[in-house]
Every structure is written in C-alpha cells, then in structure tokens.
One Martini backbone bead per residue (centre of mass of N, CA, C, O) as a GRO file, in nm:
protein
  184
    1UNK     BB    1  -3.136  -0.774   1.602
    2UNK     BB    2  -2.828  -0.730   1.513
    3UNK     BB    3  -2.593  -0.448   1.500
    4UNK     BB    4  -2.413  -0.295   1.369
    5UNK     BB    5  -2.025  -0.236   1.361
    6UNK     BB    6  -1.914   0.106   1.309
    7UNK     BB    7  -1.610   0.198   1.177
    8UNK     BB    8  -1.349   0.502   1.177
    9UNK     BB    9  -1.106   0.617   0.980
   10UNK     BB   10  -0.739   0.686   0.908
   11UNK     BB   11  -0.559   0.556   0.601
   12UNK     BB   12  -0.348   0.603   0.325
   13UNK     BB   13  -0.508   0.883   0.263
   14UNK     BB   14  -0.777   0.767   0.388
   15UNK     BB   15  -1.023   0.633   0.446
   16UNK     BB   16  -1.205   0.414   0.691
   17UNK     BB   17  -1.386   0.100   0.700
   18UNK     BB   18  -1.560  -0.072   0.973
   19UNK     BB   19  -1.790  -0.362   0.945
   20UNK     BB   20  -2.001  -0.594   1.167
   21UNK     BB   21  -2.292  -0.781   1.141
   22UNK     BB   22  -2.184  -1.044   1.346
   23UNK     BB   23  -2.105  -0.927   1.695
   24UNK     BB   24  -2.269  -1.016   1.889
   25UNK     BB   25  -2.243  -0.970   2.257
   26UNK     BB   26  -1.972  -0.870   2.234
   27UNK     BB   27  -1.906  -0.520   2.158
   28UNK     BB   28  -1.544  -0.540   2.288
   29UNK     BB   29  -1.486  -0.726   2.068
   30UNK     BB   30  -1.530  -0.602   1.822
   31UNK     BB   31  -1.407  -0.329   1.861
   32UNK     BB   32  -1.090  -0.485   1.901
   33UNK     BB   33  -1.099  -0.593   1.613
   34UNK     BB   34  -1.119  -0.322   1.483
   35UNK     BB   35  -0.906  -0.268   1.594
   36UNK     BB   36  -0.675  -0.431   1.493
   37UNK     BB   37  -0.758  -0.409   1.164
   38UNK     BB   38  -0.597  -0.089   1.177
   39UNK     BB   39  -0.351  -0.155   1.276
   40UNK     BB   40  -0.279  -0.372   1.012
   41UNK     BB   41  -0.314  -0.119   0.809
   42UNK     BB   42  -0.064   0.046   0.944
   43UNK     BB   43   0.133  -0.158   0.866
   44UNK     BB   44   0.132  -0.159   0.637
   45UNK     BB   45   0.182   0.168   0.540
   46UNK     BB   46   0.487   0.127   0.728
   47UNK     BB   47   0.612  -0.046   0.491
   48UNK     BB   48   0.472   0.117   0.191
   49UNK     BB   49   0.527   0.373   0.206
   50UNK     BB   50   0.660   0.687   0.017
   51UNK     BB   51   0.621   0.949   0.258
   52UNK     BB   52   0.869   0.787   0.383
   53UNK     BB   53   1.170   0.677   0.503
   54UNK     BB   54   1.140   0.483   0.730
   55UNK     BB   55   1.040   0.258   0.598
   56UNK     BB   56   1.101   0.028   0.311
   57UNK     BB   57   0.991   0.245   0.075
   58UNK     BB   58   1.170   0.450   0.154
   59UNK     BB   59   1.480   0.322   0.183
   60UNK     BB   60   1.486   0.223  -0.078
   61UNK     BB   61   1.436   0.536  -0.245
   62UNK     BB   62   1.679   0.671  -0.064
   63UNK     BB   63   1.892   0.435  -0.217
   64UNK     BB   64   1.888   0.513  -0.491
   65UNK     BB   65   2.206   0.441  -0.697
   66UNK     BB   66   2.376   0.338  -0.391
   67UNK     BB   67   2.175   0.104  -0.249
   68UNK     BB   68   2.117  -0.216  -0.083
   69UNK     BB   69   1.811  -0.321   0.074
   70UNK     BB   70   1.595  -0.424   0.331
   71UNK     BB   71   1.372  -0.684   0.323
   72UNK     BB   72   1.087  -0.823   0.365
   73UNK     BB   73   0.920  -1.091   0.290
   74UNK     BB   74   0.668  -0.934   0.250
   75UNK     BB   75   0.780  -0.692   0.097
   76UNK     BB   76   0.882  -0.920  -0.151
   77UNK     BB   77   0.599  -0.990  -0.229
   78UNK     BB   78   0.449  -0.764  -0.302
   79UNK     BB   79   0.656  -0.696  -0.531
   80UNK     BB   80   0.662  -0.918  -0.708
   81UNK     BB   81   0.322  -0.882  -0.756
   82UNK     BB   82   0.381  -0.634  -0.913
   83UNK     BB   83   0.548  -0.736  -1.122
   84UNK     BB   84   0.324  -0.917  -1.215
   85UNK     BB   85   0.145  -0.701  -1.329
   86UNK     BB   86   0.350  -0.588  -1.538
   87UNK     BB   87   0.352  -0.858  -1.708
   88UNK     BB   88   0.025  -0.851  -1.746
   89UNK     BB   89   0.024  -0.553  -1.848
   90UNK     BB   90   0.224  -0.492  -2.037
   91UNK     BB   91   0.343  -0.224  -1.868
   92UNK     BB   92   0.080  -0.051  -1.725
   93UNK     BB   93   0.209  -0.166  -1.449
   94UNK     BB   94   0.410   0.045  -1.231
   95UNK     BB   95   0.584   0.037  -0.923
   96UNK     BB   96   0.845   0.264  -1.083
   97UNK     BB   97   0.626   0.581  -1.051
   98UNK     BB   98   0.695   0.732  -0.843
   99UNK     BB   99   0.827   1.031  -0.963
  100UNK     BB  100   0.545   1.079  -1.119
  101UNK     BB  101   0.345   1.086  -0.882
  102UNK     BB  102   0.527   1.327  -0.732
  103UNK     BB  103   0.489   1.551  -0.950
  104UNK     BB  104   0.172   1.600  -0.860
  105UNK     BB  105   0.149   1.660  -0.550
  106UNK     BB  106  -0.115   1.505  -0.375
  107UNK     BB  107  -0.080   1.611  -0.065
  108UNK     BB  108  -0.087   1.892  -0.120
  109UNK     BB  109  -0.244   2.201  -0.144
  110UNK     BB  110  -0.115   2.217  -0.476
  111UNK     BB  111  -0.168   2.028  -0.719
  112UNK     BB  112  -0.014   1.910  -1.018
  113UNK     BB  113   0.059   1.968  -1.340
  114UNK     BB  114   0.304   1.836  -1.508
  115UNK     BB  115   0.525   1.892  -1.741
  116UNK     BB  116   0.673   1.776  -2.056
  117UNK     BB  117   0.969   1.816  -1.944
  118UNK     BB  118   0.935   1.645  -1.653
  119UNK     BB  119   0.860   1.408  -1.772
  120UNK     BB  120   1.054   1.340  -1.954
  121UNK     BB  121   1.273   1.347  -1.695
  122UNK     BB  122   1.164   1.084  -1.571
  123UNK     BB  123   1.088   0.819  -1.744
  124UNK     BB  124   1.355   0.673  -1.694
  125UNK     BB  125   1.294   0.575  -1.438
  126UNK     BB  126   1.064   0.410  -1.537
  127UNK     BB  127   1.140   0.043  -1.477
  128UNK     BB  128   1.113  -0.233  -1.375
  129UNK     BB  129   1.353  -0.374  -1.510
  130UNK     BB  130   1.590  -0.251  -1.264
  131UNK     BB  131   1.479  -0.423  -1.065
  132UNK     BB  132   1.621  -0.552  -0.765
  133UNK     BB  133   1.628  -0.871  -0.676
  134UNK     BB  134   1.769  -1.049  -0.386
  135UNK     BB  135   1.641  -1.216  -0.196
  136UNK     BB  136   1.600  -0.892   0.040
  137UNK     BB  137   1.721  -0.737  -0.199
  138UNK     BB  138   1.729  -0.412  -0.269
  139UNK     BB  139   1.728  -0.208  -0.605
  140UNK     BB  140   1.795   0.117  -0.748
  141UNK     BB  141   2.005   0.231  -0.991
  142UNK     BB  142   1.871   0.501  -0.974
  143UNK     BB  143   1.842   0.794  -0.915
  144UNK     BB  144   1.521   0.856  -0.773
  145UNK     BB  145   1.418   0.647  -0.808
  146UNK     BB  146   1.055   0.490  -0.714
  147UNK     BB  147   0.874   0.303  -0.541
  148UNK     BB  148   0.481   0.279  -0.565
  149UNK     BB  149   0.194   0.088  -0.413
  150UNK     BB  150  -0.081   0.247  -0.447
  151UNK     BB  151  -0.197  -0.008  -0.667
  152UNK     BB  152  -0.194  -0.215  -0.393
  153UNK     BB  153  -0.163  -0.190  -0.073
  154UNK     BB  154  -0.498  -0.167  -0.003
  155UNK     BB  155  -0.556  -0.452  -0.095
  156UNK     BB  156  -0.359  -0.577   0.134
  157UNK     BB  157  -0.470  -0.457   0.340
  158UNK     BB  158  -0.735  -0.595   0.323
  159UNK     BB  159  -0.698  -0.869   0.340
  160UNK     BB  160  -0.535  -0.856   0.594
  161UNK     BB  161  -0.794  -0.757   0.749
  162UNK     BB  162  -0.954  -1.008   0.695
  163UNK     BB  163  -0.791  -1.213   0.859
  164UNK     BB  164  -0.849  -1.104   1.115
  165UNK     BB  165  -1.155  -1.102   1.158
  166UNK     BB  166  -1.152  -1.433   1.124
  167UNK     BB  167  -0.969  -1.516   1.348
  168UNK     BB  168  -1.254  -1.367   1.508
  169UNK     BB  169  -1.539  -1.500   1.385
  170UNK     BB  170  -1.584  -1.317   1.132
  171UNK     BB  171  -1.847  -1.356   0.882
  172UNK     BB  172  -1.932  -1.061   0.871
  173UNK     BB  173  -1.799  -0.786   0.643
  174UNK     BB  174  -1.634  -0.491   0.604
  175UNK     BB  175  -1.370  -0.320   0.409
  176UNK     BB  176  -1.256   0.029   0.363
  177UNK     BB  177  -1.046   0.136   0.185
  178UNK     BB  178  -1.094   0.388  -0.050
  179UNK     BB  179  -1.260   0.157  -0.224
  180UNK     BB  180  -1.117  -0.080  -0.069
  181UNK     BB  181  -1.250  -0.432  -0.048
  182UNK     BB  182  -1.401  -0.627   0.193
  183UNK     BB  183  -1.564  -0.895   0.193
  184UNK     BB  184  -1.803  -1.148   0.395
   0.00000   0.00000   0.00000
C-alpha cells in the first residue's frame, strides 16, 4: 500500500501540515505539488496579513483616515465575504476588530489583556459599516481603523491550497493551517 507524504511548515502565524494519502508512484511530483500547496498559502498570508505594512491590508490599514488603496479582485471578494458574515451573524464578526486584536500584542514576547480604558478608547474605530468598497478601491474613514481578517484568511487559504492539490490529481488529502482543515 502506498505511504502517505506529510510535510509540514509554518505560515500565517501557525503550524501547517500538508498530508497525501495517494501519492502515487512520483514521490517527486507530490513532494512538488506540496511545495506548491505552501507557496499558496503563503500568497494568501501575502495578501491578506495586518502585520506588515506591504500587504494590501497592510496598505489599506496603514492609509486608514487618509487615503483609498486599490485592491485585488481576490482581496476585494475576500472582504465582501467578511462583510457578509458580519451581516449573518448580526455583527458578532467584525473584519474591523484590528485594533482591538493589536491591543493584546499576541505575537509578541509579552501579550497582554489591554485595561478597560484602552478598549473603550479603541471601540469606536470597530465597525464594519464605516469600511468603502467602490470598485478596487478600499477606505477606512478614520485613522487607527484596521481591517484584521484572521478570522476568515486561513480557512481561505485551505480552500485556495485544495484547490492546487485537486489540479494536481491529488484526492486524498488534507490540508490544516493552524486547525483550519480541508479534507478530501
């Protein structure tokens, strides 16, 4: 029987594994569609990270208040998507809880619970319904604002990495960011 091929790396803050279950006989050719997988991964992370500026939702967060930044098309459905679940879950997620997110420092040596002072002064810059979508072009009318999509990019990501495996013949698979799977 064939052996699966696990590999493992680490994007978007997280672990990641990627697992074959039918390899074939090209150990070379999975091993390839797997760095594929990776690289994948690592486009979206690219795209959609809020920890650096060169992004494009660094970009859009970094010119919050000032200006309206162009966006991909992907990057421009991805927040649609965002916005729509903030829609369906009555404003439970909020793509812009940025700020609220950067106040407890979690990738730093030290994360911290922000006090009750820095929330309220934070709250305000959180509300989906101030972000512009016009065609590519995104805003966020004030400064501070910052769009945060970690609670959808991973899950994008899994997506958009099966979707590489399946053009590669692989349908066996799983694919896991962090807790976020895709099965097939």
């Amino acid at each position: 029987s064939e052996q699966p091929i696990v590999r493992e790396s680490t994007a978007m803050n997280t672990y990641v594994t990627a697992t074959i279950y039918d390899p074939g006989p090209d150990v070379a050719a999975a091993n390839a569609r797997i760095d594929s997988v990776f690289e994948e991964i690592r486009r979206v992370e690219g795209m959609a990270t809020d920890y650096n500026d060169t992004s494009q939702i660094g970009r859009i967060n970094a010119n919050a208040g000032v200006d309206s930044i162009s966006a991909s098309d992907e990057l421009i459905a991805l927040l649609r998507q965002g916005l729509l679940y903030d829609s369906v879950s009555a404003g439970a997620f909020d793509i812009s809880i940025g700020p609220i997110v950067k106040a407890w420092d979690f990738l730093s040596a030290h994360p911290h619970v922000p006090s009750q002072k820095q929330l309220d002064t934070l709250l305000p810059l959180v509300n989906e319904r101030l972000i512009s979508i016009r065609g590519n072009m995104v805003y966020l009318p004030r400064r501070a604002m910052a769009l945060d999509l970690g609670g959808i990019a991973k899950g994008y990501a899994v997506d958009r990495a099966a979707q590489v495996m399946l053009r590669g013949g692989y349908k066996r698979f799983i694919i896991d960011i962090g807790g976020n799977l895709g099965v097939h």
